[in-house]
Structures are given as structure tokens and as C-alpha cells.
Amino acid sequence: MASAGDVFDHGRHGTSLAQVDEAKTRRCSPASVTAVGPPKPLLIAAPCDAGEYPVVVFLHGYLANNYFYSQLLQHVASHGFIVIAPQMYTLSGPDTTAEINSAAAVVDWLAADGLSSTLPPNVRPILTAVSIAGHSRGGKVAFALALGHAKTSLPLAALVAVDPVDGTGLGQQTAPPILTYKETPLRVQAPVMVIGTGLGEVPRNALFPPCAPLGVSHAAFYDECPAPACHLVARDYGHTDMMDDVTRGAKGLATRAVCKNGESRAPMRRFVGGAMVAFLKKWVEGRPEWLDGIRDRPEVAPVVLSAVEFRDE
């Protein structure tokens, strides 16, 4: 019998992790066939076992690298999902319009069957719909896609925003703004999970402001979500604590130096991965037992939850 806590552990599938660049080609015998490469470099986590699996696109946070999330992506993949993480940019300004368009282009590339040649043998994507997830600024971009800021050729199955951020503070949203601060809910045409952090709204010190400022982060996003939606907040963890244990380079050092952090990344990463899996199992695969279990017994999570909110249809 399935237990709600199962999703917080590594799943039953072994996983592969592959980088795919924009010049990816494939050759088939007897004729040579050139496959169009993805519009952005990708990091792809997939189950190793033969089968058909739903697809999730995961969008990284501001100035982060997609491989900073490799352990999180593999956690989700181990439970039977193909996770596609594009590298949206190397450097970027405050406007997210180009990222929104790039994310839509990645979804369109998936729809054109660009993905199949990059997967392990006999692993096939289910592309009747796609789920979108994102962290920080990537969470904002995920919402923008769900709201139709860029058209995609696949319908949206589910949306997961991990500590999403819509600017540097109230009155300082970045373009295009997502939050409206109106009573009318956002017109998101899919179930939404918003994951928040208790320390994201806390400054690192006098030099560094909060990485997920109050009023433009998780609570504000959830307040504007239509049903069905849920909101889970990890009380003692910070904005980047779902990343890999080791994040190298100057950007990697910044993930620990700029934001207020918890004591260890592993519990938060297990929580975020497990919560994503439980949500996707319910809304993509029609198996609600894991998400319902977290709702009924939030103590099964590997972190203390300060908010467990569900908005039913």
C-alpha cells in the first residue's frame, strides 16, 4: 500500500541525466536523418526503465544554472517522469519576456518530437500535454506560460511554482508583471501548486535583501490562484535550499552567500521533489493518494510545514 511519505524518498526507477545542446543531431539507418536541436541547451532527467512517461519542463531561477537542480530533477524522474530543464540564459536583465518566449519554444520543440532521440532506449514521452514547473524567477515564467503570455502547441497539464518571485518588492515587479493584486483570480487553466520557504522573505544580512520578498513571492501568488490549487511552505528553509548539495562556480557560491539558508539542503530538496511528485501524480496520472496523504498528515514531510493550504474545485 502506498504511503504519503514514499514520494519524499527516491523512487523505484533508476535515472539518467543527459545534457543536450542546440546542435543535437541523430542518424538513422539506412537513411540519415537530422533532428532539429532544442532552442536552448537542455538537462534531461529520465527513468532508465522502458516505458511511457509524462513530461515536466523545469525552469531555473534567476542567474542560476540548470544543473544546480540535478539532484531534484533526478528525484522527480525516479518516480516516473521525464524532466526537461532548459538553460534559459547565461546573463539576463530584469525583463522576462525573452525567457517566456524561449520556454514556449522548448515546449514546441517537445511537441515536434525533438525529445525522443535524446532519451534512453525504449523510454518514450507522453506528449498529449506537458506540465510546467519553475523556481524563483522561473516560477514567474511558468505562470506566464500558463497565463498565455506566449502560445504553445501543447496543453498544460499542471503548474508547479517553487518559491516564485515577481520582482524585488511591492511596486517593483519585473516585466511582464504577473501578480495583479485584484480580487479576480489569475486565469490559469491548470491545477497549481505553490511551494514557499519561510526564510525566503528574510534578509541574509544588512547587505543582501530577501531573495523572495514579501508581497511578490509565494503567498501572493497563491492568493491569486484559482481552484484547484495548493500551497505548502517549508518553515525553516531558504530560497535556494532545494538546489544540489554542491553548486560550483561564482553563481554556485552566490546561491549560498546571497540568500538566507537553512541548515542543510537535503531535507528541503526531498520535500520539494516529493511534493512535486505527489501533485503531478494526482493531476497528471489521476492518483491522488500521495497528495491527499500530505494534506491529511503534513508531518510525513521531511521538513516542518508552516502552511498547508488547499483550494478545492
PDB file of C-alpha atoms in Angstrom, residues 118-306:
ATOM      1  CA  THR A 118      17.632  12.152 -26.556  1.00  0.00           C
ATOM      2  CA  LEU A 119      16.115   9.566 -24.180  1.00  0.00           C
ATOM      3  CA  PRO A 120      17.356   6.152 -23.011  1.00  0.00           C
ATOM      4  CA  PRO A 121      16.372   3.156 -25.161  1.00  0.00           C
ATOM      5  CA  ASN A 122      12.648   2.322 -25.061  1.00  0.00           C
ATOM      6  CA  VAL A 123      11.861   5.358 -22.902  1.00  0.00           C
ATOM      7  CA  ARG A 124       9.068   7.301 -24.585  1.00  0.00           C
ATOM      8  CA  PRO A 125       7.494  10.656 -23.673  1.00  0.00           C
ATOM      9  CA  ILE A 126       3.749  11.115 -23.283  1.00  0.00           C
ATOM     10  CA  LEU A 127       3.121  14.373 -25.104  1.00  0.00           C
ATOM     11  CA  THR A 128      -0.635  14.791 -25.026  1.00  0.00           C
ATOM     12  CA  ALA A 129       0.073  17.574 -22.501  1.00  0.00           C
ATOM     13  CA  VAL A 130       3.040  18.960 -20.583  1.00  0.00           C
ATOM     14  CA  SER A 131       3.498  20.176 -17.006  1.00  0.00           C
ATOM     15  CA  ILE A 132       5.482  23.342 -16.271  1.00  0.00           C
ATOM     16  CA  ALA A 133       7.490  23.956 -13.110  1.00  0.00           C
ATOM     17  CA  GLY A 134       9.904  26.685 -12.147  1.00  0.00           C
ATOM     18  CA  HIS A 135      11.909  28.096  -9.270  1.00  0.00           C
ATOM     19  CA  SER A 136      12.100  31.763  -8.277  1.00  0.00           C
ATOM     20  CA  ARG A 137      12.059  33.824 -11.487  1.00  0.00           C
ATOM     21  CA  GLY A 138      11.496  30.541 -13.336  1.00  0.00           C
ATOM     22  CA  GLY A 139       8.300  30.163 -11.312  1.00  0.00           C
ATOM     23  CA  LYS A 140       7.156  33.534 -12.610  1.00  0.00           C
ATOM     24  CA  VAL A 141       7.955  32.427 -16.173  1.00  0.00           C
ATOM     25  CA  ALA A 142       5.995  29.211 -15.594  1.00  0.00           C
ATOM     26  CA  PHE A 143       2.979  31.275 -14.514  1.00  0.00           C
ATOM     27  CA  ALA A 144       3.397  33.494 -17.582  1.00  0.00           C
ATOM     28  CA  LEU A 145       3.237  30.460 -19.859  1.00  0.00           C
ATOM     29  CA  ALA A 146       0.155  29.182 -18.044  1.00  0.00           C
ATOM     30  CA  LEU A 147      -1.472  32.594 -18.498  1.00  0.00           C
ATOM     31  CA  GLY A 148      -0.831  32.603 -22.241  1.00  0.00           C
ATOM     32  CA  HIS A 149       1.895  35.245 -22.438  1.00  0.00           C
ATOM     33  CA  ALA A 150       3.369  33.035 -25.171  1.00  0.00           C
ATOM     34  CA  LYS A 151       1.478  30.455 -27.186  1.00  0.00           C
ATOM     35  CA  THR A 152       2.498  26.803 -27.029  1.00  0.00           C
ATOM     36  CA  SER A 153       1.436  23.829 -29.116  1.00  0.00           C
ATOM     37  CA  LEU A 154       0.819  21.539 -26.134  1.00  0.00           C
ATOM     38  CA  PRO A 155      -1.883  21.951 -23.481  1.00  0.00           C
ATOM     39  CA  LEU A 156      -0.826  22.478 -19.884  1.00  0.00           C
ATOM     40  CA  ALA A 157      -1.439  19.573 -17.505  1.00  0.00           C
ATOM     41  CA  ALA A 158      -0.216  21.144 -14.245  1.00  0.00           C
ATOM     42  CA  LEU A 159       1.800  24.082 -12.898  1.00  0.00           C
ATOM     43  CA  VAL A 160       4.281  23.959 -10.001  1.00  0.00           C
ATOM     44  CA  ALA A 161       5.924  27.179  -8.778  1.00  0.00           C
ATOM     45  CA  VAL A 162       8.761  26.779  -6.273  1.00  0.00           C
ATOM     46  CA  ASP A 163       9.191  29.986  -4.265  1.00  0.00           C
ATOM     47  CA  PRO A 164       8.150  32.126  -7.266  1.00  0.00           C
ATOM     48  CA  VAL A 165       9.215  35.776  -7.371  1.00  0.00           C
ATOM     49  CA  ASP A 166       7.629  38.597  -9.384  1.00  0.00           C
ATOM     50  CA  GLY A 167      10.103  41.382  -8.650  1.00  0.00           C
ATOM     51  CA  THR A 168      12.158  42.989  -5.924  1.00  0.00           C
ATOM     52  CA  GLY A 169       9.237  44.166  -3.793  1.00  0.00           C
ATOM     53  CA  LEU A 170       5.758  45.667  -3.789  1.00  0.00           C
ATOM     54  CA  GLY A 171       5.549  48.225  -6.576  1.00  0.00           C
ATOM     55  CA  GLN A 172       8.733  46.832  -8.107  1.00  0.00           C
ATOM     56  CA  GLN A 173       7.530  43.978 -10.284  1.00  0.00           C
ATOM     57  CA  THR A 174       9.630  42.982 -13.263  1.00  0.00           C
ATOM     58  CA  ALA A 175       8.174  42.948 -16.760  1.00  0.00           C
ATOM     59  CA  PRO A 176       5.798  41.497 -17.601  1.00  0.00           C
ATOM     60  CA  PRO A 177       4.093  41.628 -14.190  1.00  0.00           C
ATOM     61  CA  ILE A 178       2.127  38.505 -13.217  1.00  0.00           C
ATOM     62  CA  LEU A 179       0.503  39.441  -9.926  1.00  0.00           C
ATOM     63  CA  THR A 180      -2.460  41.788 -10.312  1.00  0.00           C
ATOM     64  CA  TYR A 181      -3.402  42.464  -6.653  1.00  0.00           C
ATOM     65  CA  LYS A 182      -7.061  42.217  -7.653  1.00  0.00           C
ATOM     66  CA  GLU A 183      -9.816  40.043  -6.231  1.00  0.00           C
ATOM     67  CA  THR A 184     -10.326  38.295  -9.562  1.00  0.00           C
ATOM     68  CA  PRO A 185      -8.134  35.151  -9.705  1.00  0.00           C
ATOM     69  CA  LEU A 186      -5.487  34.705 -12.376  1.00  0.00           C
ATOM     70  CA  ARG A 187      -6.812  32.796 -15.375  1.00  0.00           C
ATOM     71  CA  VAL A 188      -4.599  29.753 -15.031  1.00  0.00           C
ATOM     72  CA  GLN A 189      -6.104  26.867 -16.994  1.00  0.00           C
ATOM     73  CA  ALA A 190      -4.498  24.095 -14.911  1.00  0.00           C
ATOM     74  CA  PRO A 191      -4.121  22.933 -11.302  1.00  0.00           C
ATOM     75  CA  VAL A 192      -1.446  24.907  -9.437  1.00  0.00           C
ATOM     76  CA  MET A 193       0.951  24.010  -6.629  1.00  0.00           C
ATOM     77  CA  VAL A 194       2.853  26.858  -4.973  1.00  0.00           C
ATOM     78  CA  ILE A 195       5.753  25.880  -2.712  1.00  0.00           C
ATOM     79  CA  GLY A 196       7.160  28.537  -0.413  1.00  0.00           C
ATOM     80  CA  THR A 197      10.036  28.983   2.002  1.00  0.00           C
ATOM     81  CA  GLY A 198       9.895  30.500   5.445  1.00  0.00           C
ATOM     82  CA  LEU A 199      13.346  32.089   5.136  1.00  0.00           C
ATOM     83  CA  GLY A 200      12.970  33.401   1.581  1.00  0.00           C
ATOM     84  CA  GLU A 201      11.365  36.573   2.906  1.00  0.00           C
ATOM     85  CA  VAL A 202      14.162  37.111   5.457  1.00  0.00           C
ATOM     86  CA  PRO A 203      17.265  39.174   4.536  1.00  0.00           C
ATOM     87  CA  ARG A 204      20.586  37.338   4.537  1.00  0.00           C
ATOM     88  CA  ASN A 205      22.136  40.295   6.338  1.00  0.00           C
ATOM     89  CA  ALA A 206      22.234  44.095   6.142  1.00  0.00           C
ATOM     90  CA  LEU A 207      23.869  43.930   2.714  1.00  0.00           C
ATOM     91  CA  PHE A 208      21.559  41.444   0.995  1.00  0.00           C
ATOM     92  CA  PRO A 209      17.774  41.920   0.864  1.00  0.00           C
ATOM     93  CA  PRO A 210      15.358  38.963   0.883  1.00  0.00           C
ATOM     94  CA  CYS A 211      15.607  36.679  -2.141  1.00  0.00           C
ATOM     95  CA  ALA A 212      11.815  36.167  -2.167  1.00  0.00           C
ATOM     96  CA  PRO A 213      10.405  39.462  -0.860  1.00  0.00           C
ATOM     97  CA  LEU A 214       7.074  39.606   0.905  1.00  0.00           C
ATOM     98  CA  GLY A 215       4.280  40.680  -1.422  1.00  0.00           C
ATOM     99  CA  VAL A 216       5.836  39.366  -4.646  1.00  0.00           C
ATOM    100  CA  SER A 217       6.534  35.776  -3.655  1.00  0.00           C
ATOM    101  CA  HIS A 218       4.757  32.519  -2.850  1.00  0.00           C
ATOM    102  CA  ALA A 219       1.890  33.766  -0.651  1.00  0.00           C
ATOM    103  CA  ALA A 220       0.936  36.491  -3.116  1.00  0.00           C
ATOM    104  CA  PHE A 221       0.955  34.012  -5.995  1.00  0.00           C
ATOM    105  CA  TYR A 222      -1.210  31.519  -4.113  1.00  0.00           C
ATOM    106  CA  ASP A 223      -3.673  34.243  -3.110  1.00  0.00           C
ATOM    107  CA  GLU A 224      -4.352  34.895  -6.803  1.00  0.00           C
ATOM    108  CA  CYS A 225      -4.623  31.246  -7.894  1.00  0.00           C
ATOM    109  CA  PRO A 226      -7.992  29.826  -8.896  1.00  0.00           C
ATOM    110  CA  ALA A 227      -9.044  26.387  -7.698  1.00  0.00           C
ATOM    111  CA  PRO A 228      -7.727  23.767  -7.749  1.00  0.00           C
ATOM    112  CA  ALA A 229      -4.566  24.958  -6.049  1.00  0.00           C
ATOM    113  CA  CYS A 230      -2.431  24.174  -3.029  1.00  0.00           C
ATOM    114  CA  HIS A 231       0.219  25.990  -1.020  1.00  0.00           C
ATOM    115  CA  LEU A 232       2.920  24.348   1.091  1.00  0.00           C
ATOM    116  CA  VAL A 233       5.564  26.325   2.981  1.00  0.00           C
ATOM    117  CA  ALA A 234       8.784  24.897   4.444  1.00  0.00           C
ATOM    118  CA  ARG A 235       9.228  26.958   7.600  1.00  0.00           C
ATOM    119  CA  ASP A 236      12.960  26.612   8.271  1.00  0.00           C
ATOM    120  CA  TYR A 237      14.398  26.681   4.747  1.00  0.00           C
ATOM    121  CA  GLY A 238      15.509  29.318   2.309  1.00  0.00           C
ATOM    122  CA  HIS A 239      15.089  30.308  -1.287  1.00  0.00           C
ATOM    123  CA  THR A 240      17.859  28.146  -2.789  1.00  0.00           C
ATOM    124  CA  ASP A 241      17.760  25.174  -0.404  1.00  0.00           C
ATOM    125  CA  MET A 242      16.247  22.798  -2.980  1.00  0.00           C
ATOM    126  CA  MET A 243      19.400  23.035  -5.108  1.00  0.00           C
ATOM    127  CA  ASP A 244      22.213  20.471  -5.210  1.00  0.00           C
ATOM    128  CA  ASP A 245      24.408  19.998  -2.163  1.00  0.00           C
ATOM    129  CA  VAL A 246      27.356  21.339  -4.182  1.00  0.00           C
ATOM    130  CA  THR A 247      26.853  24.225  -6.640  1.00  0.00           C
ATOM    131  CA  ARG A 248      30.167  25.228  -8.177  1.00  0.00           C
ATOM    132  CA  GLY A 249      31.493  28.438  -9.640  1.00  0.00           C
ATOM    133  CA  ALA A 250      30.707  32.044  -8.838  1.00  0.00           C
ATOM    134  CA  LYS A 251      26.991  31.521  -9.416  1.00  0.00           C
ATOM    135  CA  GLY A 252      27.055  28.442  -7.229  1.00  0.00           C
ATOM    136  CA  LEU A 253      28.734  30.321  -4.403  1.00  0.00           C
ATOM    137  CA  ALA A 254      26.129  33.058  -4.719  1.00  0.00           C
ATOM    138  CA  THR A 255      23.323  30.568  -4.060  1.00  0.00           C
ATOM    139  CA  ARG A 256      24.667  30.228  -0.512  1.00  0.00           C
ATOM    140  CA  ALA A 257      26.080  33.731   0.026  1.00  0.00           C
ATOM    141  CA  VAL A 258      23.148  35.892  -1.084  1.00  0.00           C
ATOM    142  CA  CYS A 259      20.055  34.162   0.330  1.00  0.00           C
ATOM    143  CA  LYS A 260      19.149  33.215   3.892  1.00  0.00           C
ATOM    144  CA  ASN A 261      19.526  29.426   4.089  1.00  0.00           C
ATOM    145  CA  GLY A 262      18.506  26.525   6.283  1.00  0.00           C
ATOM    146  CA  GLU A 263      20.945  24.152   7.926  1.00  0.00           C
ATOM    147  CA  SER A 264      21.007  21.543   5.136  1.00  0.00           C
ATOM    148  CA  ARG A 265      19.734  21.315   1.584  1.00  0.00           C
ATOM    149  CA  ALA A 266      18.873  17.612   1.527  1.00  0.00           C
ATOM    150  CA  PRO A 267      15.602  17.776   3.548  1.00  0.00           C
ATOM    151  CA  MET A 268      14.300  20.710   1.521  1.00  0.00           C
ATOM    152  CA  ARG A 269      15.227  19.039  -1.751  1.00  0.00           C
ATOM    153  CA  ARG A 270      13.433  15.839  -0.685  1.00  0.00           C
ATOM    154  CA  PHE A 271      10.399  17.889   0.285  1.00  0.00           C
ATOM    155  CA  VAL A 272      10.224  19.864  -2.954  1.00  0.00           C
ATOM    156  CA  GLY A 273      10.813  16.760  -5.068  1.00  0.00           C
ATOM    157  CA  GLY A 274       8.243  14.743  -3.152  1.00  0.00           C
ATOM    158  CA  ALA A 275       5.631  17.494  -3.160  1.00  0.00           C
ATOM    159  CA  MET A 276       6.050  17.908  -6.921  1.00  0.00           C
ATOM    160  CA  VAL A 277       5.691  14.158  -7.435  1.00  0.00           C
ATOM    161  CA  ALA A 278       2.575  13.940  -5.254  1.00  0.00           C
ATOM    162  CA  PHE A 279       0.958  16.851  -7.077  1.00  0.00           C
ATOM    163  CA  LEU A 280       1.805  15.502 -10.538  1.00  0.00           C
ATOM    164  CA  LYS A 281       0.663  12.008  -9.598  1.00  0.00           C
ATOM    165  CA  LYS A 282      -2.757  13.425  -8.749  1.00  0.00           C
ATOM    166  CA  TRP A 283      -3.298  15.849 -11.594  1.00  0.00           C
ATOM    167  CA  VAL A 284      -1.393  14.142 -14.406  1.00  0.00           C
ATOM    168  CA  GLU A 285      -1.877  10.462 -13.581  1.00  0.00           C
ATOM    169  CA  GLY A 286      -5.143  10.610 -11.633  1.00  0.00           C
ATOM    170  CA  ARG A 287      -3.626   9.081  -8.487  1.00  0.00           C
ATOM    171  CA  PRO A 288      -4.457  11.375  -5.537  1.00  0.00           C
ATOM    172  CA  GLU A 289      -3.356   9.208  -2.620  1.00  0.00           C
ATOM    173  CA  TRP A 290       0.058  10.811  -2.085  1.00  0.00           C
ATOM    174  CA  LEU A 291      -1.109  14.418  -2.208  1.00  0.00           C
ATOM    175  CA  ASP A 292      -4.141  13.583  -0.079  1.00  0.00           C
ATOM    176  CA  GLY A 293      -1.803  11.911   2.395  1.00  0.00           C
ATOM    177  CA  ILE A 294       0.336  15.051   2.702  1.00  0.00           C
ATOM    178  CA  ARG A 295      -2.812  17.111   3.171  1.00  0.00           C
ATOM    179  CA  ASP A 296      -4.100  14.834   5.924  1.00  0.00           C
ATOM    180  CA  ARG A 297      -0.736  14.191   7.608  1.00  0.00           C
ATOM    181  CA  PRO A 298       1.706  17.031   6.845  1.00  0.00           C
ATOM    182  CA  GLU A 299       4.091  15.634   9.449  1.00  0.00           C
ATOM    183  CA  VAL A 300       5.166  12.974   6.900  1.00  0.00           C
ATOM    184  CA  ALA A 301       7.134  15.687   5.083  1.00  0.00           C
ATOM    185  CA  PRO A 302      10.878  15.802   5.835  1.00  0.00           C
ATOM    186  CA  VAL A 303      10.530  19.487   6.819  1.00  0.00           C
ATOM    187  CA  VAL A 304       8.213  21.390   9.148  1.00  0.00           C
ATOM    188  CA  LEU A 305       5.394  22.980   7.168  1.00  0.00           C
ATOM    189  CA  SER A 306       4.102  26.350   8.361  1.00  0.00           C
TER     190      SER A 306
END
